[in-house]
mmCIF file of C-alpha atoms in Angstrom:
data_model
loop_
_atom_site.group_PDB
_atom_site.id
_atom_site.type_symbol
_atom_site.label_atom_id
_atom_site.label_comp_id
_atom_site.label_asym_id
_atom_site.label_seq_id
_atom_site.Cartn_x
_atom_site.Cartn_y
_atom_site.Cartn_z
ATOM 1 C CA UNK A 19 -10.179 10.893 -8.361
ATOM 2 C CA UNK A 20 -12.243 13.974 -7.704
ATOM 3 C CA UNK A 21 -11.584 17.661 -8.389
ATOM 4 C CA UNK A 22 -10.056 19.041 -5.156
ATOM 5 C CA UNK A 23 -11.090 22.633 -5.889
ATOM 6 C CA UNK A 24 -14.721 21.477 -5.861
ATOM 7 C CA UNK A 25 -14.444 18.725 -3.246
ATOM 8 C CA UNK A 26 -12.714 20.889 -0.631
ATOM 9 C CA UNK A 27 -15.413 23.562 -0.731
ATOM 10 C CA UNK A 28 -17.928 21.237 0.877
ATOM 11 C CA UNK A 29 -17.143 18.486 3.376
ATOM 12 C CA UNK A 30 -20.143 16.247 3.741
ATOM 13 C CA UNK A 31 -21.216 12.648 3.326
ATOM 14 C CA UNK A 32 -21.618 11.462 -0.272
ATOM 15 C CA UNK A 33 -25.126 10.261 0.623
ATOM 16 C CA UNK A 34 -26.284 13.799 1.369
ATOM 17 C CA UNK A 35 -24.383 15.935 -1.126
ATOM 18 C CA UNK A 36 -26.369 17.439 -3.991
ATOM 19 C CA UNK A 37 -23.498 19.226 -5.744
ATOM 20 C CA UNK A 38 -22.029 17.923 -8.972
ATOM 21 C CA UNK A 39 -18.754 16.127 -8.369
ATOM 22 C CA UNK A 40 -16.912 15.503 -11.623
ATOM 23 C CA UNK A 41 -14.387 12.687 -11.497
ATOM 24 C CA UNK A 42 -11.085 12.294 -13.277
ATOM 25 C CA UNK A 43 -9.725 8.878 -14.216
ATOM 26 C CA UNK A 44 -6.381 7.239 -14.736
ATOM 27 C CA UNK A 45 -5.912 4.955 -17.724
ATOM 28 C CA UNK A 46 -3.255 3.520 -20.026
ATOM 29 C CA UNK A 47 -2.425 6.923 -21.521
ATOM 30 C CA UNK A 48 -2.752 8.810 -18.217
ATOM 31 C CA UNK A 49 -1.292 6.345 -15.690
ATOM 32 C CA UNK A 50 -1.499 6.459 -11.929
ATOM 33 C CA UNK A 51 0.355 3.478 -10.522
ATOM 34 C CA UNK A 52 0.279 4.938 -7.011
ATOM 35 C CA UNK A 53 -3.522 5.246 -6.907
ATOM 36 C CA UNK A 54 -4.139 1.922 -8.660
ATOM 37 C CA UNK A 55 -1.681 -0.011 -6.473
ATOM 38 C CA UNK A 56 -2.981 1.601 -3.279
ATOM 39 C CA UNK A 57 -6.512 0.584 -4.243
ATOM 40 C CA UNK A 58 -5.265 -2.924 -5.060
ATOM 41 C CA UNK A 59 -3.681 -3.162 -1.600
ATOM 42 C CA UNK A 60 -6.909 -2.027 0.085
ATOM 43 C CA UNK A 61 -8.995 -4.545 -1.871
ATOM 44 C CA UNK A 62 -6.557 -7.387 -1.169
ATOM 45 C CA UNK A 63 -6.659 -6.571 2.550
ATOM 46 C CA UNK A 64 -10.462 -6.363 2.476
ATOM 47 C CA UNK A 65 -10.651 -9.736 0.729
ATOM 48 C CA UNK A 66 -8.988 -11.268 3.796
ATOM 49 C CA UNK A 67 -11.580 -9.670 6.071
ATOM 50 C CA UNK A 68 -14.485 -11.168 4.099
ATOM 51 C CA UNK A 69 -12.825 -14.488 3.223
ATOM 52 C CA UNK A 70 -14.875 -16.602 5.659
ATOM 53 C CA UNK A 71 -17.931 -14.395 6.075
ATOM 54 C CA UNK A 72 -18.644 -13.715 2.389
ATOM 55 C CA UNK A 73 -16.392 -15.799 0.092
ATOM 56 C CA UNK A 74 -18.057 -14.533 -3.110
ATOM 57 C CA UNK A 75 -17.437 -10.885 -2.208
ATOM 58 C CA UNK A 76 -13.922 -11.741 -1.028
ATOM 59 C CA UNK A 77 -13.128 -13.320 -4.401
ATOM 60 C CA UNK A 78 -14.561 -10.316 -6.249
ATOM 61 C CA UNK A 79 -12.352 -7.960 -4.227
ATOM 62 C CA UNK A 80 -9.314 -10.136 -4.882
ATOM 63 C CA UNK A 81 -9.986 -10.328 -8.622
ATOM 64 C CA UNK A 82 -10.205 -6.535 -8.802
ATOM 65 C CA UNK A 83 -7.075 -6.178 -6.665
ATOM 66 C CA UNK A 84 -5.060 -8.382 -9.004
ATOM 67 C CA UNK A 85 -6.293 -6.544 -12.109
ATOM 68 C CA UNK A 86 -5.484 -3.171 -10.561
ATOM 69 C CA UNK A 87 -2.024 -4.364 -9.568
ATOM 70 C CA UNK A 88 -1.361 -5.619 -13.111
ATOM 71 C CA UNK A 89 -2.528 -2.275 -14.493
ATOM 72 C CA UNK A 90 -0.355 -0.308 -12.045
ATOM 73 C CA UNK A 91 2.678 -2.440 -12.851
ATOM 74 C CA UNK A 92 2.130 -2.427 -16.630
ATOM 75 C CA UNK A 93 1.517 1.318 -17.003
ATOM 76 C CA UNK A 94 3.920 3.025 -14.589
ATOM 77 C CA UNK A 95 3.527 6.644 -13.586
ATOM 78 C CA UNK A 96 2.394 8.926 -10.775
ATOM 79 C CA UNK A 97 -1.165 10.161 -10.878
ATOM 80 C CA UNK A 98 -0.181 13.783 -10.205
ATOM 81 C CA UNK A 99 1.550 13.929 -13.597
ATOM 82 C CA UNK A 100 -1.589 12.600 -15.270
ATOM 83 C CA UNK A 101 -3.857 14.865 -13.216
ATOM 84 C CA UNK A 102 -1.826 18.045 -12.501
ATOM 85 C CA UNK A 103 -4.705 19.795 -10.697
ATOM 86 C CA UNK A 104 -4.221 17.379 -7.762
ATOM 87 C CA UNK A 105 -0.566 18.329 -7.257
ATOM 88 C CA UNK A 106 -1.208 21.267 -4.903
ATOM 89 C CA UNK A 107 -3.356 19.085 -2.655
ATOM 90 C CA UNK A 108 -2.041 15.507 -2.635
ATOM 91 C CA UNK A 109 1.237 15.494 -4.525
ATOM 92 C CA UNK A 110 2.719 12.036 -4.988
ATOM 93 C CA UNK A 111 6.460 11.571 -4.594
ATOM 94 C CA UNK A 112 6.451 8.205 -6.376
ATOM 95 C CA UNK A 113 4.635 4.943 -6.980
ATOM 96 C CA UNK A 114 7.131 2.169 -6.300
ATOM 97 C CA UNK A 115 6.309 1.956 -2.584
ATOM 98 C CA UNK A 116 2.630 1.419 -3.450
ATOM 99 C CA UNK A 117 3.563 -1.373 -5.873
ATOM 100 C CA UNK A 118 5.535 -3.147 -3.142
ATOM 101 C CA UNK A 119 2.737 -2.508 -0.612
ATOM 102 C CA UNK A 120 0.129 -3.963 -2.978
ATOM 103 C CA UNK A 121 2.278 -6.993 -3.820
ATOM 104 C CA UNK A 122 2.815 -7.693 -0.116
ATOM 105 C CA UNK A 123 -0.946 -7.609 0.563
ATOM 106 C CA UNK A 124 -1.640 -9.717 -2.512
ATOM 107 C CA UNK A 125 0.814 -12.333 -1.313
ATOM 108 C CA UNK A 126 -0.995 -12.529 2.030
ATOM 109 C CA UNK A 127 -4.344 -12.779 0.262
ATOM 110 C CA UNK A 128 -3.385 -15.299 -2.438
ATOM 111 C CA UNK A 129 -0.223 -17.098 -1.253
ATOM 112 C CA UNK A 130 0.861 -16.758 -4.895
ATOM 113 C CA UNK A 131 4.632 -16.964 -5.031
ATOM 114 C CA UNK A 132 4.775 -14.356 -7.815
ATOM 115 C CA UNK A 133 3.966 -11.597 -5.323
ATOM 116 C CA UNK A 134 6.578 -12.600 -2.750
ATOM 117 C CA UNK A 135 9.103 -12.865 -5.581
ATOM 118 C CA UNK A 136 8.054 -9.406 -6.774
ATOM 119 C CA UNK A 137 8.937 -7.751 -3.470
ATOM 120 C CA UNK A 138 12.013 -9.814 -2.643
ATOM 121 C CA UNK A 139 13.745 -10.627 -5.930
ATOM 122 C CA UNK A 140 12.204 -8.913 -8.944
ATOM 123 C CA UNK A 141 11.761 -5.403 -7.581
ATOM 124 C CA UNK A 142 12.675 -5.226 -3.920
ATOM 125 C CA UNK A 143 16.243 -4.029 -4.362
ATOM 126 C CA UNK A 144 15.522 -1.954 -7.448
ATOM 127 C CA UNK A 145 12.505 -0.127 -6.038
ATOM 128 C CA UNK A 146 13.134 0.042 -2.323
ATOM 129 C CA UNK A 147 15.347 2.624 -0.700
ATOM 130 C CA UNK A 148 14.684 0.909 2.591
ATOM 131 C CA UNK A 149 17.090 2.418 5.122
ATOM 132 C CA UNK A 150 15.040 2.565 8.330
ATOM 133 C CA UNK A 151 11.980 4.706 7.599
ATOM 134 C CA UNK A 152 10.479 6.240 10.700
ATOM 135 C CA UNK A 153 7.043 7.028 9.352
ATOM 136 C CA UNK A 154 4.154 5.511 7.444
ATOM 137 C CA UNK A 155 1.910 7.835 5.493
ATOM 138 C CA UNK A 156 -0.420 8.110 2.529
ATOM 139 C CA UNK A 157 2.631 8.997 0.428
ATOM 140 C CA UNK A 158 5.160 6.508 1.801
ATOM 141 C CA UNK A 159 4.248 2.855 2.377
ATOM 142 C CA UNK A 160 7.783 1.462 2.813
ATOM 143 C CA UNK A 161 7.584 1.131 6.603
ATOM 144 C CA UNK A 162 4.222 -0.628 6.410
ATOM 145 C CA UNK A 163 5.507 -2.901 3.662
ATOM 146 C CA UNK A 164 8.482 -3.918 5.792
ATOM 147 C CA UNK A 165 6.266 -4.754 8.748
ATOM 148 C CA UNK A 166 3.840 -6.682 6.530
ATOM 149 C CA UNK A 167 6.666 -8.639 4.894
ATOM 150 C CA UNK A 168 8.276 -9.379 8.245
ATOM 151 C CA UNK A 169 4.970 -11.028 9.197
ATOM 152 C CA UNK A 170 5.658 -13.663 6.530
ATOM 153 C CA UNK A 171 9.004 -14.339 8.148
ATOM 154 C CA UNK A 172 7.630 -14.389 11.706
ATOM 155 C CA UNK A 173 4.916 -16.907 10.854
ATOM 156 C CA UNK A 174 7.252 -19.324 9.127
ATOM 157 C CA UNK A 175 8.590 -19.667 5.623
ATOM 158 C CA UNK A 176 6.656 -21.774 3.190
ATOM 159 C CA UNK A 177 8.619 -24.511 1.397
ATOM 160 C CA UNK A 178 8.127 -22.939 -2.024
ATOM 161 C CA UNK A 179 9.930 -19.720 -1.013
ATOM 162 C CA UNK A 180 13.503 -19.754 -2.299
ATOM 163 C CA UNK A 181 16.643 -19.168 -0.244
ATOM 164 C CA UNK A 182 17.146 -15.750 -1.889
ATOM 165 C CA UNK A 183 13.575 -14.737 -1.105
ATOM 166 C CA UNK A 184 14.016 -15.924 2.473
ATOM 167 C CA UNK A 185 17.224 -13.908 2.856
ATOM 168 C CA UNK A 186 15.438 -10.798 1.609
ATOM 169 C CA UNK A 187 12.571 -11.448 4.023
ATOM 170 C CA UNK A 188 15.151 -11.519 6.819
ATOM 171 C CA UNK A 189 16.251 -8.070 5.638
ATOM 172 C CA UNK A 190 12.664 -6.835 5.830
ATOM 173 C CA UNK A 191 12.357 -8.330 9.293
ATOM 174 C CA UNK A 192 15.471 -6.497 10.510
ATOM 175 C CA UNK A 193 14.315 -3.167 9.113
ATOM 176 C CA UNK A 194 10.838 -3.691 10.596
ATOM 177 C CA UNK A 195 12.402 -4.418 13.995
ATOM 178 C CA UNK A 196 14.491 -1.242 13.734
ATOM 179 C CA UNK A 197 11.361 0.732 12.840
ATOM 180 C CA UNK A 198 9.441 -0.688 15.814
ATOM 181 C CA UNK A 199 12.319 -0.005 18.204
ATOM 182 C CA UNK A 200 12.565 3.587 17.004
ATOM 183 C CA UNK A 201 8.810 4.113 17.064
ATOM 184 C CA UNK A 202 8.370 2.601 20.531
ATOM 185 C CA UNK A 203 11.135 4.555 22.293
ATOM 186 C CA UNK A 204 9.881 6.121 25.563
ATOM 187 C CA UNK A 205 10.140 9.755 24.308
ATOM 188 C CA UNK A 206 7.862 8.824 21.405
ATOM 189 C CA UNK A 207 5.396 6.588 23.230
ATOM 190 C CA UNK A 208 5.027 9.019 26.139
ATOM 191 C CA UNK A 209 3.181 11.344 23.739
ATOM 192 C CA UNK A 210 -0.166 9.566 23.405
ATOM 193 C CA UNK A 211 -3.752 10.568 22.807
ATOM 194 C CA UNK A 212 -6.537 9.574 25.211
ATOM 195 C CA UNK A 213 -7.188 6.614 22.915
ATOM 196 C CA UNK A 214 -3.558 5.482 23.396
ATOM 197 C CA UNK A 215 -2.494 6.384 19.857
ATOM 198 C CA UNK A 216 1.073 7.647 19.581
ATOM 199 C CA UNK A 217 1.124 11.333 18.652
ATOM 200 C CA UNK A 218 3.256 12.356 15.687
#
């Protein structure tokens, strides 16, 4: 994580910047489950992209993703408490949505039952205030997690997934459907950019 007071003074590519850019880290005594889990999710997703093209790199990404997830889960806390200077720029409202988001991506990347159990049995009900979220943002991954988990349900349930896990996946599917219906209502979808993205 960089220093926002310094980083925001100059917006340019890292390849061309000459200014010093001190970094701040999270660790076991200064946790940042949100940042670590978000990075784990990104690496797990990237491992799927490179799985056939570059299996060695894909495996490296996945190994790092799993280690980051374990770190995020073992040392809970939001990074803005560990690094207060970030709070005025990118304040984090919590980390549990990132843990669920990372576990969902790790399940897709590994097919390891632990991750599907994590989001459906171990922590799904405890962590998730699901309702029907109507947005997906850098600070709230619940809607994206629901859609990602519903993908498991849409593409068929594997035999090793328990009845309880399957029932919880059905819940994710229903909330994802509600999110899509709300997001794709004509008043919302009529506001689009030239590239056909829905305007917020």
